[in-house]
mmCIF file of C-alpha atoms and ligand atoms in Angstrom:
data_model
loop_
_atom_site.group_PDB
_atom_site.id
_atom_site.type_symbol
_atom_site.label_atom_id
_atom_site.label_comp_id
_atom_site.label_asym_id
_atom_site.label_seq_id
_atom_site.Cartn_x
_atom_site.Cartn_y
_atom_site.Cartn_z
ATOM 1 C CA UNK A 1 -48.096 -0.468 -27.525
ATOM 2 C CA UNK A 2 -46.154 -3.627 -26.748
ATOM 3 C CA UNK A 3 -43.150 -2.153 -28.539
ATOM 4 C CA UNK A 4 -43.338 0.962 -26.387
ATOM 5 C CA UNK A 5 -43.334 -1.110 -23.200
ATOM 6 C CA UNK A 6 -40.253 -3.008 -24.395
ATOM 7 C CA UNK A 7 -38.587 0.257 -25.265
ATOM 8 C CA UNK A 8 -39.073 1.714 -21.783
ATOM 9 C CA UNK A 9 -38.042 -1.564 -20.214
ATOM 10 C CA UNK A 10 -34.819 -1.420 -22.196
ATOM 11 C CA UNK A 11 -34.194 2.187 -21.208
ATOM 12 C CA UNK A 12 -34.806 1.225 -17.581
ATOM 13 C CA UNK A 13 -32.406 -1.686 -17.786
ATOM 14 C CA UNK A 14 -29.750 0.448 -19.416
ATOM 15 C CA UNK A 15 -30.107 3.097 -16.725
ATOM 16 C CA UNK A 16 -29.769 0.435 -14.021
ATOM 17 C CA UNK A 17 -26.662 -1.059 -15.564
ATOM 18 C CA UNK A 18 -25.188 2.428 -15.943
ATOM 19 C CA UNK A 19 -25.762 3.063 -12.263
ATOM 20 C CA UNK A 20 -24.298 -0.288 -11.323
ATOM 21 C CA UNK A 21 -21.320 0.339 -13.528
ATOM 22 C CA UNK A 22 -20.410 3.447 -11.609
ATOM 23 C CA UNK A 23 -21.443 2.211 -8.200
ATOM 24 C CA UNK A 24 -18.197 0.456 -7.438
ATOM 25 C CA UNK A 25 -14.733 1.853 -6.975
ATOM 26 C CA UNK A 26 -13.202 -0.046 -9.860
ATOM 27 C CA UNK A 27 -15.810 1.047 -12.359
ATOM 28 C CA UNK A 28 -16.144 4.636 -11.194
ATOM 29 C CA UNK A 29 -12.392 5.143 -11.462
ATOM 30 C CA UNK A 30 -11.994 3.134 -14.630
ATOM 31 C CA UNK A 31 -9.762 5.066 -17.025
ATOM 32 C CA UNK A 32 -8.531 7.239 -14.162
ATOM 33 C CA UNK A 33 -6.515 5.006 -11.873
ATOM 34 C CA UNK A 34 -6.572 1.490 -10.446
ATOM 35 C CA UNK A 35 -8.360 0.962 -7.141
ATOM 36 C CA UNK A 36 -6.689 -1.564 -4.916
ATOM 37 C CA UNK A 37 -6.765 -3.191 -1.537
ATOM 38 C CA UNK A 38 -4.353 -5.107 0.662
ATOM 39 C CA UNK A 39 -5.322 -8.703 1.421
ATOM 40 C CA UNK A 40 -4.622 -10.632 4.611
ATOM 41 C CA UNK A 41 -4.307 -14.416 4.907
ATOM 42 C CA UNK A 42 -7.998 -14.974 5.699
ATOM 43 C CA UNK A 43 -8.844 -13.268 2.455
ATOM 44 C CA UNK A 44 -6.094 -14.875 0.414
ATOM 45 C CA UNK A 45 -7.263 -18.338 1.496
ATOM 46 C CA UNK A 46 -10.944 -17.495 1.044
ATOM 47 C CA UNK A 47 -11.918 -17.899 4.717
ATOM 48 C CA UNK A 48 -13.192 -14.324 4.897
ATOM 49 C CA UNK A 49 -15.951 -14.769 2.346
ATOM 50 C CA UNK A 50 -17.489 -11.329 2.849
ATOM 51 C CA UNK A 51 -14.121 -9.658 2.499
ATOM 52 C CA UNK A 52 -13.455 -11.565 -0.694
ATOM 53 C CA UNK A 53 -16.868 -10.700 -2.159
ATOM 54 C CA UNK A 54 -16.245 -7.059 -1.434
ATOM 55 C CA UNK A 55 -12.762 -7.230 -2.944
ATOM 56 C CA UNK A 56 -14.000 -8.772 -6.184
ATOM 57 C CA UNK A 57 -16.783 -6.240 -6.462
ATOM 58 C CA UNK A 58 -14.874 -3.080 -5.650
ATOM 59 C CA UNK A 59 -11.221 -3.490 -6.554
ATOM 60 C CA UNK A 60 -9.105 -4.237 -9.609
ATOM 61 C CA UNK A 61 -5.721 -4.358 -7.888
ATOM 62 C CA UNK A 62 -4.385 -6.253 -4.883
ATOM 63 C CA UNK A 63 -1.287 -6.245 -2.715
ATOM 64 C CA UNK A 64 -0.384 -8.720 0.030
ATOM 65 C CA UNK A 65 -0.503 -7.113 3.466
ATOM 66 C CA UNK A 66 2.219 -9.381 4.845
ATOM 67 C CA UNK A 67 2.874 -12.675 3.082
ATOM 68 C CA UNK A 68 5.368 -11.344 0.523
ATOM 69 C CA UNK A 69 7.660 -9.781 3.101
ATOM 70 C CA UNK A 70 11.054 -11.411 3.420
ATOM 71 C CA UNK A 71 10.521 -12.914 6.901
ATOM 72 C CA UNK A 72 7.631 -14.935 5.477
ATOM 73 C CA UNK A 73 9.096 -15.734 2.052
ATOM 74 C CA UNK A 74 12.521 -16.765 3.303
ATOM 75 C CA UNK A 75 12.329 -17.506 7.046
ATOM 76 C CA UNK A 76 15.617 -19.444 6.903
ATOM 77 C CA UNK A 77 18.414 -18.899 4.458
ATOM 78 C CA UNK A 78 17.640 -20.703 1.228
ATOM 79 C CA UNK A 79 14.326 -22.052 2.548
ATOM 80 C CA UNK A 80 11.591 -20.275 0.740
ATOM 81 C CA UNK A 81 7.925 -20.494 1.654
ATOM 82 C CA UNK A 82 5.647 -19.613 -1.228
ATOM 83 C CA UNK A 83 2.286 -21.205 -0.348
ATOM 84 C CA UNK A 84 0.592 -17.979 0.739
ATOM 85 C CA UNK A 85 2.145 -15.783 -1.933
ATOM 86 C CA UNK A 86 1.313 -18.315 -4.676
ATOM 87 C CA UNK A 87 -2.304 -18.369 -3.542
ATOM 88 C CA UNK A 88 -2.389 -14.561 -3.453
ATOM 89 C CA UNK A 89 -1.056 -14.322 -7.006
ATOM 90 C CA UNK A 90 -3.450 -17.015 -8.211
ATOM 91 C CA UNK A 91 -6.390 -15.114 -6.748
ATOM 92 C CA UNK A 92 -5.308 -11.967 -8.562
ATOM 93 C CA UNK A 93 -4.849 -13.802 -11.840
ATOM 94 C CA UNK A 94 -8.194 -15.577 -11.597
ATOM 95 C CA UNK A 95 -9.909 -12.269 -11.093
ATOM 96 C CA UNK A 96 -7.963 -10.273 -13.672
ATOM 97 C CA UNK A 97 -6.492 -7.922 -11.091
ATOM 98 C CA UNK A 98 -3.306 -5.865 -11.224
ATOM 99 C CA UNK A 99 -1.082 -7.640 -8.696
ATOM 100 C CA UNK A 100 1.415 -5.621 -6.687
ATOM 101 C CA UNK A 101 4.390 -7.200 -4.922
ATOM 102 C CA UNK A 102 5.180 -5.822 -1.461
ATOM 103 C CA UNK A 103 8.067 -5.681 -0.635
ATOM 104 C CA UNK A 104 11.537 -6.903 -1.627
ATOM 105 C CA UNK A 105 13.918 -4.879 0.515
ATOM 106 C CA UNK A 106 12.711 -3.591 3.872
ATOM 107 C CA UNK A 107 14.516 -3.441 7.192
ATOM 108 C CA UNK A 108 11.316 -4.444 9.028
ATOM 109 C CA UNK A 109 9.695 -7.868 8.828
ATOM 110 C CA UNK A 110 13.011 -9.176 7.511
ATOM 111 C CA UNK A 111 14.331 -12.409 9.045
ATOM 112 C CA UNK A 112 17.149 -11.920 11.570
ATOM 113 C CA UNK A 113 19.502 -14.310 9.727
ATOM 114 C CA UNK A 114 19.589 -11.970 6.742
ATOM 115 C CA UNK A 115 22.130 -9.640 8.334
ATOM 116 C CA UNK A 116 24.253 -11.910 10.530
ATOM 117 C CA UNK A 117 26.662 -14.832 10.219
ATOM 118 C CA UNK A 118 26.673 -18.050 12.249
ATOM 119 C CA UNK A 119 28.447 -16.247 15.099
ATOM 120 C CA UNK A 120 25.819 -13.557 15.225
ATOM 121 C CA UNK A 121 28.153 -10.925 13.757
ATOM 122 C CA UNK A 122 27.092 -8.590 10.966
ATOM 123 C CA UNK A 123 27.894 -10.073 7.583
ATOM 124 C CA UNK A 124 30.124 -8.268 5.089
ATOM 125 C CA UNK A 125 28.891 -5.957 2.336
ATOM 126 C CA UNK A 126 29.543 -8.711 -0.218
ATOM 127 C CA UNK A 127 27.558 -11.325 1.691
ATOM 128 C CA UNK A 128 24.587 -9.021 2.268
ATOM 129 C CA UNK A 129 24.541 -7.974 -1.388
ATOM 130 C CA UNK A 130 24.624 -11.643 -2.364
ATOM 131 C CA UNK A 131 21.739 -12.464 0.001
ATOM 132 C CA UNK A 132 19.765 -9.521 -1.312
ATOM 133 C CA UNK A 133 20.391 -10.613 -4.870
ATOM 134 C CA UNK A 134 19.391 -14.183 -4.161
ATOM 135 C CA UNK A 135 16.207 -13.149 -2.388
ATOM 136 C CA UNK A 136 15.142 -10.676 -5.060
ATOM 137 C CA UNK A 137 16.046 -12.955 -7.960
ATOM 138 C CA UNK A 138 14.258 -15.990 -6.516
ATOM 139 C CA UNK A 139 11.086 -14.102 -5.615
ATOM 140 C CA UNK A 140 10.795 -11.861 -8.669
ATOM 141 C CA UNK A 141 11.581 -14.683 -11.131
ATOM 142 C CA UNK A 142 8.926 -16.910 -9.595
ATOM 143 C CA UNK A 143 6.219 -14.375 -10.408
ATOM 144 C CA UNK A 144 7.759 -13.028 -13.600
ATOM 145 C CA UNK A 145 5.081 -11.747 -15.949
ATOM 146 C CA UNK A 146 2.402 -12.004 -13.255
ATOM 147 C CA UNK A 147 3.198 -9.033 -11.055
ATOM 148 C CA UNK A 148 2.431 -5.564 -12.430
ATOM 149 C CA UNK A 149 4.890 -3.865 -10.133
ATOM 150 C CA UNK A 150 7.126 -4.399 -7.106
ATOM 151 C CA UNK A 151 7.708 -2.198 -4.103
ATOM 152 C CA UNK A 152 11.422 -2.823 -4.515
ATOM 153 C CA UNK A 153 12.629 -0.775 -1.575
ATOM 154 C CA UNK A 154 10.418 0.258 1.330
ATOM 155 C CA UNK A 155 11.073 3.094 3.797
ATOM 156 C CA UNK A 156 14.746 3.835 3.106
ATOM 157 C CA UNK A 157 14.555 7.551 3.863
ATOM 158 C CA UNK A 158 14.311 8.906 7.403
ATOM 159 C CA UNK A 159 12.153 11.797 8.603
ATOM 160 C CA UNK A 160 15.009 14.264 8.132
ATOM 161 C CA UNK A 161 15.474 13.306 4.496
ATOM 162 C CA UNK A 162 18.687 11.366 5.085
ATOM 163 C CA UNK A 163 19.111 7.656 4.551
ATOM 164 C CA UNK A 164 17.539 5.644 7.344
ATOM 165 C CA UNK A 165 20.359 3.901 9.211
ATOM 166 C CA UNK A 166 19.101 0.369 8.609
ATOM 167 C CA UNK A 167 21.224 -2.763 8.489
ATOM 168 C CA UNK A 168 21.136 -2.564 4.701
ATOM 169 C CA UNK A 169 22.489 0.963 4.827
ATOM 170 C CA UNK A 170 25.036 0.284 7.583
ATOM 171 C CA UNK A 171 26.460 -2.823 5.986
ATOM 172 C CA UNK A 172 26.213 -2.111 2.260
ATOM 173 C CA UNK A 173 26.040 1.685 2.076
ATOM 174 C CA UNK A 174 23.540 3.802 0.207
ATOM 175 C CA UNK A 175 24.032 1.960 -3.074
ATOM 176 C CA UNK A 176 22.037 -0.978 -1.676
ATOM 177 C CA UNK A 177 19.042 0.788 -3.169
ATOM 178 C CA UNK A 178 20.580 0.908 -6.616
ATOM 179 C CA UNK A 179 21.461 -2.789 -6.437
ATOM 180 C CA UNK A 180 17.975 -3.734 -5.258
ATOM 181 C CA UNK A 181 16.452 -2.077 -8.314
ATOM 182 C CA UNK A 182 19.051 -3.587 -10.657
ATOM 183 C CA UNK A 183 18.510 -7.128 -9.311
ATOM 184 C CA UNK A 184 14.730 -6.743 -9.640
ATOM 185 C CA UNK A 185 15.007 -5.423 -13.176
ATOM 186 C CA UNK A 186 17.235 -8.282 -14.178
ATOM 187 C CA UNK A 187 14.776 -10.847 -12.803
ATOM 188 C CA UNK A 188 11.692 -9.362 -14.508
ATOM 189 C CA UNK A 189 12.537 -6.608 -16.996
ATOM 190 C CA UNK A 190 8.841 -5.987 -17.707
ATOM 191 C CA UNK A 191 7.714 -5.444 -14.110
ATOM 192 C CA UNK A 192 7.319 -1.900 -12.859
ATOM 193 C CA UNK A 193 9.672 -1.003 -10.034
ATOM 194 C CA UNK A 194 8.651 1.308 -7.213
ATOM 195 C CA UNK A 195 10.069 3.100 -4.209
ATOM 196 C CA UNK A 196 7.539 3.163 -1.352
ATOM 197 C CA UNK A 197 7.567 5.182 1.891
ATOM 198 C CA UNK A 198 5.434 6.833 4.589
ATOM 199 C CA UNK A 199 5.089 10.495 5.668
ATOM 200 C CA UNK A 200 5.753 11.434 2.066
ATOM 201 C CA UNK A 201 3.920 14.750 2.404
ATOM 202 C CA UNK A 202 6.552 16.006 4.876
ATOM 203 C CA UNK A 203 8.917 18.433 3.239
ATOM 204 C CA UNK A 204 12.159 16.836 4.422
ATOM 205 C CA UNK A 205 11.057 13.355 3.442
ATOM 206 C CA UNK A 206 9.822 14.620 0.092
ATOM 207 C CA UNK A 207 13.157 16.264 -0.643
ATOM 208 C CA UNK A 208 15.145 13.251 0.532
ATOM 209 C CA UNK A 209 13.150 10.919 -1.704
ATOM 210 C CA UNK A 210 13.468 13.253 -4.677
ATOM 211 C CA UNK A 211 17.253 13.457 -4.208
ATOM 212 C CA UNK A 212 17.518 9.671 -3.951
ATOM 213 C CA UNK A 213 15.398 9.005 -7.031
ATOM 214 C CA UNK A 214 17.295 11.654 -9.012
ATOM 215 C CA UNK A 215 20.558 9.944 -8.138
ATOM 216 C CA UNK A 216 19.164 6.587 -9.273
ATOM 217 C CA UNK A 217 17.918 8.111 -12.515
ATOM 218 C CA UNK A 218 21.262 9.804 -13.093
ATOM 219 C CA UNK A 219 22.908 6.391 -12.660
ATOM 220 C CA UNK A 220 20.573 4.972 -15.294
ATOM 221 C CA UNK A 221 18.590 2.837 -12.838
ATOM 222 C CA UNK A 222 14.998 2.104 -13.863
ATOM 223 C CA UNK A 223 12.497 3.499 -11.323
ATOM 224 C CA UNK A 224 8.920 3.447 -12.589
ATOM 225 C CA UNK A 225 7.017 4.835 -9.697
ATOM 226 C CA UNK A 226 6.876 6.263 -6.212
ATOM 227 C CA UNK A 227 4.405 4.895 -3.693
ATOM 228 C CA UNK A 228 3.113 7.359 -1.146
ATOM 229 C CA UNK A 229 1.851 5.331 1.797
ATOM 230 C CA UNK A 230 -1.397 6.987 2.753
ATOM 231 C CA UNK A 231 -1.487 6.272 6.473
ATOM 232 C CA UNK A 232 -3.443 9.377 7.344
ATOM 233 C CA UNK A 233 -4.581 10.666 10.701
ATOM 234 C CA UNK A 234 -7.240 13.272 11.429
ATOM 235 C CA UNK A 235 -4.727 16.043 12.091
ATOM 236 C CA UNK A 236 -2.397 15.466 9.196
ATOM 237 C CA UNK A 237 -1.013 15.676 6.656
ATOM 238 C CA UNK A 238 -2.701 18.603 4.968
ATOM 239 C CA UNK A 239 -4.136 18.238 1.497
ATOM 240 C CA UNK A 240 -1.791 21.001 0.310
ATOM 241 C CA UNK A 241 1.364 19.270 1.493
ATOM 242 C CA UNK A 242 0.195 15.958 0.086
ATOM 243 C CA UNK A 243 -0.465 17.648 -3.250
ATOM 244 C CA UNK A 244 3.009 19.192 -3.306
ATOM 245 C CA UNK A 245 4.483 15.690 -3.103
ATOM 246 C CA UNK A 246 2.210 14.240 -5.809
ATOM 247 C CA UNK A 247 3.295 17.046 -8.126
ATOM 248 C CA UNK A 248 6.975 16.963 -7.185
ATOM 249 C CA UNK A 249 7.260 13.177 -7.544
ATOM 250 C CA UNK A 250 5.462 13.263 -10.859
ATOM 251 C CA UNK A 251 7.913 15.896 -12.095
ATOM 252 C CA UNK A 252 10.616 13.238 -11.782
ATOM 253 C CA UNK A 253 8.890 11.509 -14.685
ATOM 254 C CA UNK A 254 7.641 8.565 -12.608
ATOM 255 C CA UNK A 255 4.155 7.303 -11.810
ATOM 256 C CA UNK A 256 2.703 8.208 -8.439
ATOM 257 C CA UNK A 257 0.803 5.625 -6.428
ATOM 258 C CA UNK A 258 -1.207 6.223 -3.279
ATOM 259 C CA UNK A 259 -0.422 3.021 -1.431
ATOM 260 C CA UNK A 260 -1.579 1.833 1.980
ATOM 261 C CA UNK A 261 -4.454 4.290 2.329
ATOM 262 C CA UNK A 262 -6.240 4.441 5.678
ATOM 263 C CA UNK A 263 -7.403 7.222 7.999
ATOM 264 C CA UNK A 264 -7.237 6.546 11.721
ATOM 265 C CA UNK A 265 -9.718 8.367 13.977
ATOM 266 C CA UNK A 266 -7.852 7.506 17.176
ATOM 267 C CA UNK A 267 -5.532 9.669 19.274
ATOM 268 C CA UNK A 268 -1.840 9.237 18.565
ATOM 269 C CA UNK A 269 0.421 8.441 21.530
ATOM 270 C CA UNK A 270 3.348 10.441 20.138
ATOM 271 C CA UNK A 271 3.683 12.896 17.254
ATOM 272 C CA UNK A 272 5.712 12.136 14.147
ATOM 273 C CA UNK A 273 5.789 8.369 14.315
ATOM 274 C CA UNK A 274 4.611 8.300 10.710
ATOM 275 C CA UNK A 275 3.881 4.644 10.021
ATOM 276 C CA UNK A 276 6.976 3.197 11.687
ATOM 277 C CA UNK A 277 5.830 -0.337 12.484
ATOM 278 C CA UNK A 278 8.336 -0.590 15.350
ATOM 279 C CA UNK A 279 6.690 2.251 17.280
ATOM 280 C CA UNK A 280 4.556 0.484 19.882
ATOM 281 C CA UNK A 281 2.910 1.964 22.953
ATOM 282 C CA UNK A 282 1.241 0.469 25.974
ATOM 283 C CA UNK A 283 -2.549 0.143 25.924
ATOM 284 C CA UNK A 284 -4.427 2.712 27.961
ATOM 285 C CA UNK A 285 -8.191 3.062 28.147
ATOM 286 C CA UNK A 286 -8.098 6.739 27.206
ATOM 287 C CA UNK A 287 -6.271 5.857 24.006
ATOM 288 C CA UNK A 288 -9.238 3.753 22.920
ATOM 289 C CA UNK A 289 -12.172 6.182 23.077
ATOM 290 C CA UNK A 290 -14.522 4.577 20.533
ATOM 291 C CA UNK A 291 -14.523 0.937 21.609
ATOM 292 C CA UNK A 292 -18.327 1.041 21.919
ATOM 293 C CA UNK A 293 -18.903 2.779 18.602
ATOM 294 C CA UNK A 294 -17.886 5.825 16.638
ATOM 295 C CA UNK A 295 -19.820 9.038 17.352
ATOM 296 C CA UNK A 296 -21.476 10.470 14.261
ATOM 297 C CA UNK A 297 -19.621 13.742 14.637
ATOM 298 C CA UNK A 298 -16.238 12.001 14.379
ATOM 299 C CA UNK A 299 -17.393 9.797 11.510
ATOM 300 C CA UNK A 300 -18.472 12.863 9.586
ATOM 301 C CA UNK A 301 -15.125 14.583 9.986
ATOM 302 C CA UNK A 302 -13.356 11.439 8.853
ATOM 303 C CA UNK A 303 -15.648 11.024 5.859
ATOM 304 C CA UNK A 304 -15.157 14.632 4.795
ATOM 305 C CA UNK A 305 -11.411 14.172 4.983
ATOM 306 C CA UNK A 306 -11.610 11.052 2.840
ATOM 307 C CA UNK A 307 -13.710 12.936 0.278
ATOM 308 C CA UNK A 308 -11.202 15.807 0.267
ATOM 309 C CA UNK A 309 -8.348 13.403 -0.414
ATOM 310 C CA UNK A 310 -10.213 11.734 -3.257
ATOM 311 C CA UNK A 311 -10.960 15.166 -4.727
ATOM 312 C CA UNK A 312 -7.211 15.710 -4.721
ATOM 313 C CA UNK A 313 -6.540 12.319 -6.337
ATOM 314 C CA UNK A 314 -9.131 13.071 -9.020
ATOM 315 C CA UNK A 315 -7.445 16.388 -9.734
ATOM 316 C CA UNK A 316 -4.254 14.480 -10.507
ATOM 317 C CA UNK A 317 -5.448 11.438 -12.441
ATOM 318 C CA UNK A 318 -2.785 12.239 -15.037
ATOM 319 C CA UNK A 319 -0.102 11.567 -12.405
ATOM 320 C CA UNK A 320 -1.679 8.907 -10.208
ATOM 321 C CA UNK A 321 -1.692 5.322 -11.429
ATOM 322 C CA UNK A 322 -3.275 3.556 -8.471
ATOM 323 C CA UNK A 323 -4.924 4.147 -5.103
ATOM 324 C CA UNK A 324 -4.717 1.176 -2.732
ATOM 325 C CA UNK A 325 -6.413 0.851 0.653
ATOM 326 C CA UNK A 326 -4.475 -0.889 3.410
ATOM 327 C CA UNK A 327 -7.174 -3.419 4.199
ATOM 328 C CA UNK A 328 -10.686 -4.300 3.034
ATOM 329 C CA UNK A 329 -12.939 -3.435 5.988
ATOM 330 C CA UNK A 330 -12.474 -1.675 9.351
ATOM 331 C CA UNK A 331 -12.074 -4.937 11.248
ATOM 332 C CA UNK A 332 -9.091 -5.893 9.081
ATOM 333 C CA UNK A 333 -7.119 -2.715 9.569
ATOM 334 C CA UNK A 334 -3.668 -2.847 11.175
ATOM 335 C CA UNK A 335 -4.634 0.458 12.810
ATOM 336 C CA UNK A 336 -6.600 -1.557 15.391
ATOM 337 C CA UNK A 337 -3.252 -2.828 16.679
ATOM 338 C CA UNK A 338 -0.750 -0.159 15.788
ATOM 339 C CA UNK A 339 0.744 1.892 17.380
ATOM 340 C CA UNK A 340 -1.286 0.673 20.368
ATOM 341 C CA UNK A 341 -2.428 -2.937 20.477
ATOM 342 C CA UNK A 342 -6.088 -3.851 20.963
ATOM 343 C CA UNK A 343 -7.844 -0.614 20.037
ATOM 344 C CA UNK A 344 -10.974 -0.176 17.948
ATOM 345 C CA UNK A 345 -10.277 2.023 14.950
ATOM 346 C CA UNK A 346 -12.438 2.848 11.945
ATOM 347 C CA UNK A 347 -9.744 3.600 9.402
ATOM 348 C CA UNK A 348 -11.234 2.306 6.135
ATOM 349 C CA UNK A 349 -14.265 3.052 3.955
ATOM 350 C CA UNK A 350 -16.114 -0.207 4.640
ATOM 351 C CA UNK A 351 -17.274 -0.815 8.198
ATOM 352 C CA UNK A 352 -16.959 -3.972 10.292
ATOM 353 C CA UNK A 353 -20.056 -5.406 8.604
ATOM 354 C CA UNK A 354 -18.560 -4.680 5.189
ATOM 355 C CA UNK A 355 -21.081 -1.918 4.562
ATOM 356 C CA UNK A 356 -19.927 1.121 2.611
ATOM 357 C CA UNK A 357 -19.648 4.275 4.701
ATOM 358 C CA UNK A 358 -21.417 7.373 3.446
ATOM 359 C CA UNK A 359 -18.227 8.801 1.933
ATOM 360 C CA UNK A 360 -18.183 6.009 -0.640
ATOM 361 C CA UNK A 361 -21.297 7.345 -2.400
ATOM 362 C CA UNK A 362 -19.862 10.880 -2.334
ATOM 363 C CA UNK A 363 -16.560 9.694 -3.776
ATOM 364 C CA UNK A 364 -18.261 7.673 -6.517
ATOM 365 C CA UNK A 365 -20.431 10.640 -7.444
ATOM 366 C CA UNK A 366 -17.370 12.871 -7.627
ATOM 367 C CA UNK A 367 -15.525 10.354 -9.801
ATOM 368 C CA UNK A 368 -18.467 10.146 -12.196
ATOM 369 C CA UNK A 369 -18.570 13.912 -12.650
ATOM 370 C CA UNK A 370 -14.956 14.143 -13.764
HETATM 371 C C1 LIG B 401 1.913 -3.692 8.399
HETATM 372 C C2 LIG B 401 0.799 -4.749 8.401
HETATM 373 O O1 LIG B 401 -0.415 -4.117 8.075
HETATM 374 C C3 LIG B 401 0.711 -5.413 9.743
HETATM 375 O O2 LIG B 401 -0.202 -6.495 9.700
HETATM 376 C C4 LIG B 401 2.082 -5.910 10.191
HETATM 377 O O3 LIG B 401 1.997 -6.403 11.495
HETATM 378 C C5 LIG B 401 3.113 -4.804 10.127
HETATM 379 O O4 LIG B 401 3.130 -4.235 8.834
HETATM 380 N N1 LIG B 401 4.212 0.214 6.084
HETATM 381 C C6 LIG B 401 4.249 -0.862 5.235
HETATM 382 C C7 LIG B 401 3.391 -2.034 5.491
HETATM 383 O O5 LIG B 401 4.937 -0.792 4.209
HETATM 384 O O6 LIG B 401 3.985 -3.226 5.058
HETATM 385 C C8 LIG B 401 3.015 -2.136 6.958
HETATM 386 O O7 LIG B 401 2.081 -3.201 7.097
HETATM 387 C C9 LIG B 401 2.460 -0.823 7.455
HETATM 388 C C10 LIG B 401 3.451 0.287 7.297
#
């Protein structure tokens, strides 16, 4: 009799642990793809204890939301600031997480000095290449062997598929991208190297990125993956268009990553701004309809859309290496301040109290079935 009781107790315990094992993102998607989140400074320094608890429980990959961008790492020429980034990397190491570096070469959140001389004039191609090399080499070498992969170049292709006319492009020319990848490879030959961009489901952008990556590959440049920023809104992009890009990028022989995933429920002030961080619009009450709470009807539409996207990701686990949310909980999301400052958005899958929204259970169930 006693033996029988022990037996059922054991079965019960096993069943519980099974359920627990698949009741978090990182366990449910284990063997499929990594599940990541972006961390802000409050999380990196452990001030946001709830956010950190949630991160450790749910995610096995992290990326820094801001502190590894060049304006923070090298605010003045030759003066590097690594305190935040070191702490971020340490946190990832301590918790056995895949650490992603974001981002080496980006025209935004770059310090002004990077592109100009002491007279305020644009520097020459040679000087900018040298500064790029120094920045990449210093940063990538510091974390050599610790970072799984780097977003080497961010947002280099414009909405029409042509090169975005950034300072890097204007001063160096389109081969700045090639050099960025070469410098990164030299500094850490083992790290994966990615190209990352927004609006990647748009046909023109998709084709522009494919052409650029093909050129790099033809030149023998190592590109390991393409990051599709997943800054979704309720009206777009469609699952079909997003799928076309996952498939097309994968056909280049590179890994596909869904980076920066969030789904804003708020009205957009202007179509086609993608995730251009420089697009900023004045606050207006009517642009902030859910300040007092999100109606159930809207929440349900958002949750269904999240589930639909995860169904798509699960269909392509052979192509997708990682899915990373752009923030831990709703209160952390940059969507509360972009493209209109001071709004109340609900863009992530954990609410302001760090509770999982209903879609999480649906997504976990779906992952388990596959
Ligand atoms: C955003 C951060 O979330 C904000 O905190 C910051 O003010 C601006 O940048 N594409 C990217 C990210 O590659 O680095 C951006 O992050 C969002 C768009």
